[in-house]
Structures are given as structure tokens and as C-alpha cells.
Tab-separated table of C-alpha atoms and ligand atoms in Angstrom:
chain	number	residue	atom	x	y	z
A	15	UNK	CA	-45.936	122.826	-21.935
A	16	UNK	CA	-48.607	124.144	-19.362
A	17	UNK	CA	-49.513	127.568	-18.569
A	18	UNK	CA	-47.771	127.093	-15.268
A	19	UNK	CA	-44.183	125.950	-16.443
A	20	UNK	CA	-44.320	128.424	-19.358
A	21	UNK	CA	-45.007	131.101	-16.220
A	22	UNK	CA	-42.145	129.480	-14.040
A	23	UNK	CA	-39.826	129.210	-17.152
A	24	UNK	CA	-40.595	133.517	-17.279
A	25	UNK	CA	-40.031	134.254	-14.120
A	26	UNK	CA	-36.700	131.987	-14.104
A	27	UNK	CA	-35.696	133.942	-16.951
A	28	UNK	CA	-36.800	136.987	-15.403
A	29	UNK	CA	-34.660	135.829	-11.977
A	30	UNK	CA	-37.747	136.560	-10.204
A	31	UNK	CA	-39.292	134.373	-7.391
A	32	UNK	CA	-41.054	131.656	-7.759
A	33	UNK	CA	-44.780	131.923	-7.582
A	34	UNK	CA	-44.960	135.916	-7.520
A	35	UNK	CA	-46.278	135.965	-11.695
A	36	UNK	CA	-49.724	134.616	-12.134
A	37	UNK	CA	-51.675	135.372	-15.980
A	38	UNK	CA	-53.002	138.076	-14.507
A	39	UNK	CA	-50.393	140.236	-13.222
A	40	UNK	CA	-49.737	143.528	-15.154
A	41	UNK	CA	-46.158	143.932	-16.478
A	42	UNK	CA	-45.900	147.485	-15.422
A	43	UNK	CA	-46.018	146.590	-11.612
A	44	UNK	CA	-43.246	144.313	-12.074
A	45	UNK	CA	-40.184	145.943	-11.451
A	46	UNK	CA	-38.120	143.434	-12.806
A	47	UNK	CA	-39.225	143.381	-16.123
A	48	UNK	CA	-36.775	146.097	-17.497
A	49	UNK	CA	-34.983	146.578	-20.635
A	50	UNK	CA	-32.713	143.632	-19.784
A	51	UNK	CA	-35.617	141.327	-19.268
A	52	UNK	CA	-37.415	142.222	-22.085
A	53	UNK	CA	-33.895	140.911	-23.784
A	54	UNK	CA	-33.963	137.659	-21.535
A	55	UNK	CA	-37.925	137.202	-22.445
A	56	UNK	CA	-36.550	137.592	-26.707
A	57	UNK	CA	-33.629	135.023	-26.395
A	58	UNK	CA	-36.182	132.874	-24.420
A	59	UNK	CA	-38.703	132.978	-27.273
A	60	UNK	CA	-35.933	132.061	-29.657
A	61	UNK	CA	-34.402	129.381	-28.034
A	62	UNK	CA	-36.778	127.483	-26.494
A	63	UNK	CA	-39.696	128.249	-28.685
A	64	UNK	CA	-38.501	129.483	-31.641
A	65	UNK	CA	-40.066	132.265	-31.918
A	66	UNK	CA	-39.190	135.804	-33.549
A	67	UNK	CA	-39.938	138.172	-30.515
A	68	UNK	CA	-39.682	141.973	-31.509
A	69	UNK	CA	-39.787	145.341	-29.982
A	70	UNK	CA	-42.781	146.355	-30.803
A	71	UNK	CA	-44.567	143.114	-30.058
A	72	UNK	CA	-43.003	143.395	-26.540
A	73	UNK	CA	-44.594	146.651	-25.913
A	74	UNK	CA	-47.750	145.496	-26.616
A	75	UNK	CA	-47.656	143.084	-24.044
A	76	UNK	CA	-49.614	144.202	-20.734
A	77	UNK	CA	-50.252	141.252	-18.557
A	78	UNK	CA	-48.433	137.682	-18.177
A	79	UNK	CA	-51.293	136.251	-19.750
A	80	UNK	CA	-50.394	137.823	-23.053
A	81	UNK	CA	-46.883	136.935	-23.036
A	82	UNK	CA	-48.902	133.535	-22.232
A	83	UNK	CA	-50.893	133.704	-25.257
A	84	UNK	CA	-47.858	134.575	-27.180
A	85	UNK	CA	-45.612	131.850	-26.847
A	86	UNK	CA	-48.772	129.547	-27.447
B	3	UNK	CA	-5.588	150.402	-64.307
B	4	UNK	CA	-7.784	149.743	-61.454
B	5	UNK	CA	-5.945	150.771	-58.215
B	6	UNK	CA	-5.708	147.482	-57.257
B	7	UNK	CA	-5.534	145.803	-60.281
B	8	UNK	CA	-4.120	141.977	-59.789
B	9	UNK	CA	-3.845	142.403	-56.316
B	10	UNK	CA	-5.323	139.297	-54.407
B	11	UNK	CA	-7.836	140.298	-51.484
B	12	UNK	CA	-9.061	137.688	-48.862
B	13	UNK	CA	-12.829	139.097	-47.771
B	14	UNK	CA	-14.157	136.974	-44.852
B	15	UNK	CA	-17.670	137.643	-44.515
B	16	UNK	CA	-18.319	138.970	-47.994
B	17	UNK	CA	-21.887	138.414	-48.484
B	18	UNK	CA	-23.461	140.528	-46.645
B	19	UNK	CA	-23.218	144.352	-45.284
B	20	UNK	CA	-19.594	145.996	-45.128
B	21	UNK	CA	-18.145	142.718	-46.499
B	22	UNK	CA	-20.722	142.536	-49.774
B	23	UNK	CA	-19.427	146.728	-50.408
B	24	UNK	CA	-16.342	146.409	-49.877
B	25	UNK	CA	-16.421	143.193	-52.281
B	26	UNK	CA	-18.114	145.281	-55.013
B	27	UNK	CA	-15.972	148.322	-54.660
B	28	UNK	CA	-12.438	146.255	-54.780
B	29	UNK	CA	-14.223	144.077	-57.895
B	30	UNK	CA	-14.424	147.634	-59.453
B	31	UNK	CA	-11.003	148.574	-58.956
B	32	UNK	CA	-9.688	145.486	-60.328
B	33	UNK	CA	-8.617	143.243	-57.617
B	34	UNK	CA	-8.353	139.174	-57.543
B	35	UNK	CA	-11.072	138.350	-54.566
B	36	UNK	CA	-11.198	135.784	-52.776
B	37	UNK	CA	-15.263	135.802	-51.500
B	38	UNK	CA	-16.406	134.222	-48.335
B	39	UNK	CA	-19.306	133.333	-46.315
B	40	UNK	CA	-20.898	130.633	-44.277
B	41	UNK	CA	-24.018	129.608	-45.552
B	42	UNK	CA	-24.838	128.457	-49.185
B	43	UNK	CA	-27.237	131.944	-49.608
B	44	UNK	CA	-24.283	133.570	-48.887
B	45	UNK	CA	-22.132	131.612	-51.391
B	46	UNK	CA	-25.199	131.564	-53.770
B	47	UNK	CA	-25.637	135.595	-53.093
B	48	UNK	CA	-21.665	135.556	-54.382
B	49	UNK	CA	-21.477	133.531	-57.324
B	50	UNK	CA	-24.901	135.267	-58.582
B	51	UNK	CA	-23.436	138.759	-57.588
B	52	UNK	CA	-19.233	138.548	-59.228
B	53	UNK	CA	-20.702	135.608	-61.735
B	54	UNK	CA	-17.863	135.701	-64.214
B	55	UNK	CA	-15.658	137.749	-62.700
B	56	UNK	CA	-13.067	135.373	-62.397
B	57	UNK	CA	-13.123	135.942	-58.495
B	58	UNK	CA	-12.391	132.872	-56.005
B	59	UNK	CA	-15.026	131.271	-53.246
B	60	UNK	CA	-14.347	130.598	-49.772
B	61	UNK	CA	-16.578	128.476	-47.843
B	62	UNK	CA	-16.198	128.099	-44.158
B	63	UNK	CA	-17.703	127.856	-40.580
B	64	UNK	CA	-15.869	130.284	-38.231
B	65	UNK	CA	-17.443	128.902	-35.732
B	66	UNK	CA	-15.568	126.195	-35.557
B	67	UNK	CA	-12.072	127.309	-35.850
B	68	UNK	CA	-10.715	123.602	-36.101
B	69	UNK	CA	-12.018	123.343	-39.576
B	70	UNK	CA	-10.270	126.062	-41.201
B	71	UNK	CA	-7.259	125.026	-41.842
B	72	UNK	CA	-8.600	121.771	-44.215
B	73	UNK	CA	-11.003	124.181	-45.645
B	74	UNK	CA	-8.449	126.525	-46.691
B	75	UNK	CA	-5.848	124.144	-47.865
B	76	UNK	CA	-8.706	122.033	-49.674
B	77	UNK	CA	-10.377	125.233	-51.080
B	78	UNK	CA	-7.647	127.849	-51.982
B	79	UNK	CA	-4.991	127.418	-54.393
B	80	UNK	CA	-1.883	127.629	-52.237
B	81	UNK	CA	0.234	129.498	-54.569
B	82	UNK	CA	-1.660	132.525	-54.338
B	83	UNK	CA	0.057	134.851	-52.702
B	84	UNK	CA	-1.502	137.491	-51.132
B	85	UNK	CA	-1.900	141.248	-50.654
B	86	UNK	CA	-4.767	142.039	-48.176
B	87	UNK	CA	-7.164	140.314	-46.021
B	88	UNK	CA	-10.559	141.843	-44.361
B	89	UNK	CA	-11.908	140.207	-41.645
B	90	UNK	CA	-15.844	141.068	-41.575
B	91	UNK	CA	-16.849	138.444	-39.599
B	92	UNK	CA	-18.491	139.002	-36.662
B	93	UNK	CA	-21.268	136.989	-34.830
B	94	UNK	CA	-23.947	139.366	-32.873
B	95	UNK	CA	-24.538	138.584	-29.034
B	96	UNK	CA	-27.310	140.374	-27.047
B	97	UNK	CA	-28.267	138.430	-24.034
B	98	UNK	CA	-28.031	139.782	-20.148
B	99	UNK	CA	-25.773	137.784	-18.008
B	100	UNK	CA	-28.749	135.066	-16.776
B	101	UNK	CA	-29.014	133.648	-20.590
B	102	UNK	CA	-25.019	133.966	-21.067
B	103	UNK	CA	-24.269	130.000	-20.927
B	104	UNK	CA	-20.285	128.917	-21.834
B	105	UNK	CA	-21.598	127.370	-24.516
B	106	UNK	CA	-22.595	130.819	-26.338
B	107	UNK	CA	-19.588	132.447	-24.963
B	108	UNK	CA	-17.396	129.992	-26.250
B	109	UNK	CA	-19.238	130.239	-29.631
B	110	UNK	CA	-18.850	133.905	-30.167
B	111	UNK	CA	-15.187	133.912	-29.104
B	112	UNK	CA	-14.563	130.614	-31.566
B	113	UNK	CA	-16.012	133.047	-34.170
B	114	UNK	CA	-14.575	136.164	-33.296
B	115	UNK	CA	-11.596	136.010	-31.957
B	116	UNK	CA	-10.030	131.875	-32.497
B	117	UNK	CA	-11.128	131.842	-36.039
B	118	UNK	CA	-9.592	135.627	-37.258
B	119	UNK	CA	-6.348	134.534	-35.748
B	120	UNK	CA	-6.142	131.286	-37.249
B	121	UNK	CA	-6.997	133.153	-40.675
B	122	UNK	CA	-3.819	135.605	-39.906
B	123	UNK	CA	-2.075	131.917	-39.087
B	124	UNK	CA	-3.116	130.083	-42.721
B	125	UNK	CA	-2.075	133.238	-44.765
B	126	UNK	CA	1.008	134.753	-42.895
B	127	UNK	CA	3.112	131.837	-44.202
B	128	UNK	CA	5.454	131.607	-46.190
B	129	UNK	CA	4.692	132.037	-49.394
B	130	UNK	CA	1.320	133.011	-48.881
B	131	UNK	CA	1.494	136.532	-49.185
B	132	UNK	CA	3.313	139.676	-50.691
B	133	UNK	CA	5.231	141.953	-49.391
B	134	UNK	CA	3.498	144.533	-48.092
B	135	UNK	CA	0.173	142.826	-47.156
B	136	UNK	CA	-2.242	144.191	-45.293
B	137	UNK	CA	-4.757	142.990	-42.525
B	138	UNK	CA	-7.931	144.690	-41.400
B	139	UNK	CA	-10.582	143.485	-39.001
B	140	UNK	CA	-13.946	145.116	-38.171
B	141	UNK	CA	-13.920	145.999	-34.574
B	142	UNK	CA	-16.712	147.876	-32.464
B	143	UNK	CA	-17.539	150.601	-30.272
B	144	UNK	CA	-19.085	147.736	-28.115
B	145	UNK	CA	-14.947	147.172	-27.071
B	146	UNK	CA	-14.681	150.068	-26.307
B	147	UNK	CA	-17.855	151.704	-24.327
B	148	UNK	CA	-19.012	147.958	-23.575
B	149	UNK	CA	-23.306	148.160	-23.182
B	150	UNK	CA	-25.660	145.575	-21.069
B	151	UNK	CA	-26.549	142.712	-23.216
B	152	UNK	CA	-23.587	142.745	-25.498
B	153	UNK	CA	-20.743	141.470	-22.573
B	154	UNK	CA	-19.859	138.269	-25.116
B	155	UNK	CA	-19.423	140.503	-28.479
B	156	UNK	CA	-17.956	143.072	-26.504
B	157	UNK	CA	-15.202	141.131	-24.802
B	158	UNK	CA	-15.134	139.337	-28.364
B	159	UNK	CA	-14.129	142.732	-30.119
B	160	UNK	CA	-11.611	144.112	-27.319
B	161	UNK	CA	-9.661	140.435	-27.662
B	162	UNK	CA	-8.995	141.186	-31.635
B	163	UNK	CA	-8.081	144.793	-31.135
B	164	UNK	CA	-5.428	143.175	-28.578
B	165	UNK	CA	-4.439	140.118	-30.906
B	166	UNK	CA	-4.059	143.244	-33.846
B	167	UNK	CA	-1.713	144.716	-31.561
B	168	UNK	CA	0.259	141.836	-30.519
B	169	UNK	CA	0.501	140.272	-34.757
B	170	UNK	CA	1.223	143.920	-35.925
B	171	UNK	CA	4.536	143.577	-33.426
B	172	UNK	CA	5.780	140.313	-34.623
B	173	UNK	CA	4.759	140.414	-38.317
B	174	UNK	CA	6.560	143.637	-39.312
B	175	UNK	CA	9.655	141.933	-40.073
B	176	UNK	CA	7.741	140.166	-42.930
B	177	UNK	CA	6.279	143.635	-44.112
B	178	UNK	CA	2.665	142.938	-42.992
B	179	UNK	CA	0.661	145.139	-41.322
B	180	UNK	CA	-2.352	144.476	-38.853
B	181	UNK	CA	-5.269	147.084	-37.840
B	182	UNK	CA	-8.502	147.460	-36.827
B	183	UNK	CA	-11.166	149.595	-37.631
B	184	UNK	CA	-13.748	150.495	-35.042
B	185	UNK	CA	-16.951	151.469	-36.529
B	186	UNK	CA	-19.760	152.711	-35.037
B	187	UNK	CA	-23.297	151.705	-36.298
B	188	UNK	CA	-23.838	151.114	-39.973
B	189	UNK	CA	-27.192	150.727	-41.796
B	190	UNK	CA	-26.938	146.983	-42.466
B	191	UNK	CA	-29.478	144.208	-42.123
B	192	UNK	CA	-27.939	143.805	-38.449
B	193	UNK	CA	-28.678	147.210	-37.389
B	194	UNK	CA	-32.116	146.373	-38.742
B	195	UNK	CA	-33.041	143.717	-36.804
B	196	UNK	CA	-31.032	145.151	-33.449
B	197	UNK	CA	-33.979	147.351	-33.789
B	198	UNK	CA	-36.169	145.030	-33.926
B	199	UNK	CA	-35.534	143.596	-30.855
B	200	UNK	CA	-35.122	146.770	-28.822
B	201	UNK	CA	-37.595	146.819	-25.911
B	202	UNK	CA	-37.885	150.808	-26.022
B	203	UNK	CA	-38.542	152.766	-29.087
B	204	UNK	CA	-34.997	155.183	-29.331
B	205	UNK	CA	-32.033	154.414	-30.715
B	206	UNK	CA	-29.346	155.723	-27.865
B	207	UNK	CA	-26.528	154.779	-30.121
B	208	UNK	CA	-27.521	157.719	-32.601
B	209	UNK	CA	-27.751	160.321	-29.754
B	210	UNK	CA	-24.045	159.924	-28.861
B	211	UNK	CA	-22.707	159.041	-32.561
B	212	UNK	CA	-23.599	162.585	-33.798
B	213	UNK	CA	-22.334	161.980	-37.570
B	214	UNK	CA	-25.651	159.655	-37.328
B	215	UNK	CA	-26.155	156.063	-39.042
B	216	UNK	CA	-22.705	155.143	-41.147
B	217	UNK	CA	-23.490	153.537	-44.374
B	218	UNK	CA	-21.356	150.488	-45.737
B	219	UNK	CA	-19.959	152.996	-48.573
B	220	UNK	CA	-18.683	155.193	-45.963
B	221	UNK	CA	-16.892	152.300	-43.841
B	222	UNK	CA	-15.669	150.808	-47.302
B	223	UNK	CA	-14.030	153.906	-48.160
B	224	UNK	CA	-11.739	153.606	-44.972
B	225	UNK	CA	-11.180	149.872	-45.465
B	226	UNK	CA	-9.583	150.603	-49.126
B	227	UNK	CA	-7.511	153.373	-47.830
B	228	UNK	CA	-5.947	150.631	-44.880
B	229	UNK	CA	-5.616	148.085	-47.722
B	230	UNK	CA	-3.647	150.633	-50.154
B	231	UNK	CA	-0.068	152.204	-50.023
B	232	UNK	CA	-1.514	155.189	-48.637
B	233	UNK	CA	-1.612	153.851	-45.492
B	234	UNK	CA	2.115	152.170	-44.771
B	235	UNK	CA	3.000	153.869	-41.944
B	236	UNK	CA	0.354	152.922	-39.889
B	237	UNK	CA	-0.156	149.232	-37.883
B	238	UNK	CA	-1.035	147.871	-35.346
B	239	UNK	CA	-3.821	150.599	-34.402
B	240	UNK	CA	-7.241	150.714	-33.674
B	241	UNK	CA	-8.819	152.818	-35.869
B	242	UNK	CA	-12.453	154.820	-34.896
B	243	UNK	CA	-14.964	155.080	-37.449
B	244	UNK	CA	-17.543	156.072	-35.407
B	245	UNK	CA	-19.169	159.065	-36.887
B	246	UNK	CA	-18.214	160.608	-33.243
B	247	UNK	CA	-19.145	157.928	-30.953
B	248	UNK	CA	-16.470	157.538	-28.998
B	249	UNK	CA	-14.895	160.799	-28.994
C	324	NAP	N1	-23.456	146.577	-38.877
C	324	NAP	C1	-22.999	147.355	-37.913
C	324	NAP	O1	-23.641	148.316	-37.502
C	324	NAP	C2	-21.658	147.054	-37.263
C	324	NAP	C3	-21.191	147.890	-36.250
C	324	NAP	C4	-19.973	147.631	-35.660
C	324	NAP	C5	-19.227	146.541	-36.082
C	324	NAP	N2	-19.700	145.712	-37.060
C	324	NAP	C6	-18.901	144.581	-37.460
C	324	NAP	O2	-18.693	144.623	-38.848
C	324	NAP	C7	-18.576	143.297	-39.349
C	324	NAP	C8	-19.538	143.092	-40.521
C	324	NAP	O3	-20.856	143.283	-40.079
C	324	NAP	P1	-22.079	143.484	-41.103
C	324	NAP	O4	-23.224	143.947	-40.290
C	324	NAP	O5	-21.629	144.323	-42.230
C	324	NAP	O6	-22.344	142.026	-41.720
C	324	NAP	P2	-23.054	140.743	-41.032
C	324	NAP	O7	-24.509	140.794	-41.273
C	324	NAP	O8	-22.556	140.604	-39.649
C	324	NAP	O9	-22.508	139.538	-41.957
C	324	NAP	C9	-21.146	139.390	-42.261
C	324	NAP	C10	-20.789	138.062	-42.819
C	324	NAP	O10	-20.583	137.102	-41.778
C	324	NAP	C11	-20.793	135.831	-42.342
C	324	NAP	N3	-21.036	134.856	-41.265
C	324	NAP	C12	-22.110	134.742	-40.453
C	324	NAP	N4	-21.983	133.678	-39.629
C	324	NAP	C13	-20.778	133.119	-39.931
C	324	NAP	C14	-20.057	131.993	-39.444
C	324	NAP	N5	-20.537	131.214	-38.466
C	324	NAP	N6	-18.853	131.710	-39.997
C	324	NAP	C15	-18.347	132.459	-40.993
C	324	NAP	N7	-18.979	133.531	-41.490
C	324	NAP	C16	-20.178	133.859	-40.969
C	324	NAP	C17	-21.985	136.032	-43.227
C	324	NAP	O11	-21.981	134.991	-44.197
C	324	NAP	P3	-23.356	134.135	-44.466
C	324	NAP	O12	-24.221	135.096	-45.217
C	324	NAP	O13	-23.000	132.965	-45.267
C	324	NAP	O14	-23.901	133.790	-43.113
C	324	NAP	C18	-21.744	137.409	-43.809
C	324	NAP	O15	-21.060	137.326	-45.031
C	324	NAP	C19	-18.833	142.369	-38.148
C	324	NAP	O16	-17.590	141.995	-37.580
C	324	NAP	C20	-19.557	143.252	-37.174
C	324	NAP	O17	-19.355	142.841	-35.838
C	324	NAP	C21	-20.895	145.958	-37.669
């Protein structure tokens, strides 16, 4: 999977329009990434990665790019 | 004499958390179990745990309801008869309403809700019980204050309490009584990995369940006083054990 359908798979999971996340964007000027979305962005991980997201790793995250770099 | 010496106990979900207690705690007060779980590390975790204990195994996917009846008949020696069943079943749903696909609806309710009332179906025949039986299932605070996330387990939980209602109206007549207990959060490997998973550091469930983080032991103790004589004159209820939560 490219960079740019793992970023429009996010932002579908995040319900947020299309094209408005690029690697660079900081999560903490995205309003829509709240405590809900963090849950969407772990059962995303799971099921179509499988990948164990945690807590933790979550609030390490600061841009797209690492969420990015994450899923791999 | 054991206080329940010889008395047969059906524990679904017996291999882990309130199940695995509540399995050790009726083994030492004499009882005839009948052990289940899913998975074979949770049948392996049973026969290596009660390993000569004479105790019976159970085997059986609740998510898929339609299989329960051949595994029970296949499984269980149908002359047993009998004198409590705990339901600890209960798959774990935390997904917002974007993610929430029939499919994983469907499975949690199959689980939940189909498969703990065709349990109640396979054992409240005739024959398969005494007099007096008893029927718990573990129900949550999630019915009852509901949460974002957890709409699936939630509505899940609520459906039992109301199908405990409704069997603990029409089996009476055949001396069996129906209840569930509502517990709050309990230091099991699920609480542990809810944690896990939570995007912010707090726990908000411990700020409003004041008695703090229940242990298995202290749900256990509840469970054997629903199971025993103790507790005849109550059915059909919902019972809190919360440590506060919902009060
Ligand atoms: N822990 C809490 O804080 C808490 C709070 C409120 C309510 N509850 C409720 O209390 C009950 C017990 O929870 P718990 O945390 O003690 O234990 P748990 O970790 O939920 O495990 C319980 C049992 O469920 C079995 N199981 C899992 N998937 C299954 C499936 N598809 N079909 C049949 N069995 C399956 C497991 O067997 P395998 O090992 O073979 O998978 C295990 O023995 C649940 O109903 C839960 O909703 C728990």
C-alpha cells in the first residue's frame, strides 16, 4: 500500500475529507482526531494491518507521517 | 462437607478472569464442574489447572450459537442434572460508530446474548437440572451508563439483563432462578489491555466507581452467594457490583 492510500484509508477512518491530511500535518491541529479517533485509528491497525496499536504509542504520535511510519 | 459438595456447576467462560476464580473457589468447596472455554489454551489452561479433579470439559464457540446444541449433546453426559450455571462469557467491543459494521454487531450479539440463551435452552430441560437451580450471567455497567465506543457490548449486556428478566418469569414454575450481576471493573487481563488501548492516560471508570478496581475474589464471592440457598428469594434481578459505580 502507498503512502497516499494508507493517508486516505486515515482520514476515511477518521471521517475527515479527502485530501485535507498530508505526512506533514501535526495531529494536534486536527480537530478530528479525538479520543474516538484515536479508537477508529487502533481497530484500523488491527484489522487491516494487524497491528497491536496502544495508548501510549498513540500519544507519541505527532504528525501523519508517524502514524505513516507506523503502520509501515 | 464442602458447601457445595456434589452439586454440578456449568461455568461458561472458565478459563480466564471471574470465570477461572470462581472455578477454583467452587473446586474448593466441593462442587462437580463442568469447565468451559473457546480456545484450546483455554481448555489446555483447564485440564493443567483441575488435572485430576474429576471435573468435566466444555468446548465451544459462542460465537456461533448454531453449534451449541451438537456440542453440548456430543460433549456432556445428558444425565447430569444440574444445579447452577454461570455465564462468564462476554466478548469486548470498543469501536466508534464509523468501524461498527453488522458483521461485528451481529458477532457480539451471537456471543452475548443468542448463545447465553440457547445455554438456558440446552439445560432448562427436562431432566437436565435440579430443583432449585440457579442461573447467573455477568452483566455490565456498560448496560447501564452506556460509554462511546462500547454501543455493541453495551446493547449486548442490556439484552441479557432483559432475557434474565423475561426466563426468571417463565422458569419459576420449574424452581429455577435467573439473575444477573452487574459488575463494575475488575482487575483482569481485559481491564489490562482496555488500558492499553486508551488514547488518554486516566482511567474515568475509577473516578466514579469509588470502591476502586474490583478483584475476581471479590465478584466470586457474590457469584457463590447467587448460586447457594442463601439467595432463594431473589430472581430475576439485576444485581450491581459496582464498587459504587452506578449509584
Ligand atoms: N473484567 C471486567 O472488568 C469486567 C467488567 C464488567 C463485566 N465483565 C464481564 O465479565 C465476564 C467475564 O469477563 P473476564 O474479564 O473475567 O474474562 P474474559 O477475559 O472476558 O474471558 C472469559 C472467557 O470467555 C471465553 N471466550 C472468549 N471468546 C469466546 C468465544 N468466542 N466463545 C466462547 N467463549 C469465549 C474465554 O475462553 P478462551 O480462553 O478459550 O478464549 C474465557 O474463558 C464477561 O461477560 C465480561 O463482559 C467483565
Amino acid at each position: 500500500m502507498t503512502n497516499e492510500e494508507k493517508v486516505a484509508l486515515i482520514e476515511e477512518t477518521l471521517d475527515i475529507e479527502n485530501g485535507s491530511l498530508r505526512p506533514e500535518t501535526e495531529l494536534s491541529s486536527v480537530a478530528e482526531f479525538d479520543s474516538m479517533a484515536k479508537l477508529s485509528l487502533i481497530v484500523l491497525c488491527d484489522e487491516n494491518f494487524n497491528k497491536k496499536l496502544t495508548g501510549e504509542q498513540i500519544r507519541a504520535f505527532v504528525t501523519v507521517g508517524d502514524i505513516l511510519e507506523f503502520l509501515g | 462437607m464442602g458447601k457445595f459438595e456434589n452439586k454440578y456447576i456449568l461455568i461458561t467462560g472458565a478459563s480466564k478472569g471471574i470465570g477461572f476464580t470462581l472455578a477454583e473457589n467452587l473446586d474448593n468447596l466441593g462442587a462437580k464442574l463442568i469447565l468451559h472455554a473457546s480456545t484450546d489454551a483455554g481448555m489446555n489452561k483447564l485440564t493443567d489447572s483441575f488435572a485430576n479433579k474429576g471435573h468435566l470439559l466444555f468446548k465451544a464457540d459462542f460465537s456461533d450459537p448454531l453449534s451449541l446444541e451438537e456440542a453440548w449433546q456430543s460433549q456432556i453426559n445428558q444425565d447430569i442434572k444440574l444445579d447452577g450455571f454461570v455465564n462468564c462469557v462476554g466478548l469486548r467491543s470498543r469501536r466508534p460508530l464509523t468501524l461498527l459494521k453488522p458483521a461485528h454487531v451481529m458477532q457480539i450479539l451471537h456471543a452475548n446474548v443468542a448463545s447465553f440463551i440457547e445455554m438456558c435452552r440446552l439445560i432448562c430441560r427436562k431432566n437436565g437440572f435440579n430443583p432449585g437451580l440457579s442461573i447467573i450471567t455477568i452483566s455490565s455497567i456498560a448496560a447501564h451508563s452506556g460509554g462511546p465506543g462500547v454501543t455493541a457490548y453495551a446493547a449486548s449486556k442490556a439484552a441479557t439483563e432483559a432475557a434474565v428478566r423475561c426466563l426468571a418469569k417463565e422458569l419459576f414454575k420449574k424452581e429455577i432462578r435467573v439473575n444477573s450481576l452487574v459488575c463494575g471493573q475488575v482487575n483482569t487481563s481485559a481491564y489490562a489491555d482496555l488500558m492499553e488501548t486508551k488514547s488518554d492516560a486516566t482511567d474515568t471508570i475509577l473516578e466514579r466507581q469509588y470502591l476502586g478496581l474490583g478483584s475476581t475474589q471479590n465478584i466470586t464471592n457474590i457469584l457463590l452467594f447467587l448460586l447457594g440457598g442463601e439467595s432463594c428469594f431473589i430472581t430475576g434481578s439485576a444485581i450491581p457490583a459496582d464498587g459504587g459505580y452506578l449509584s
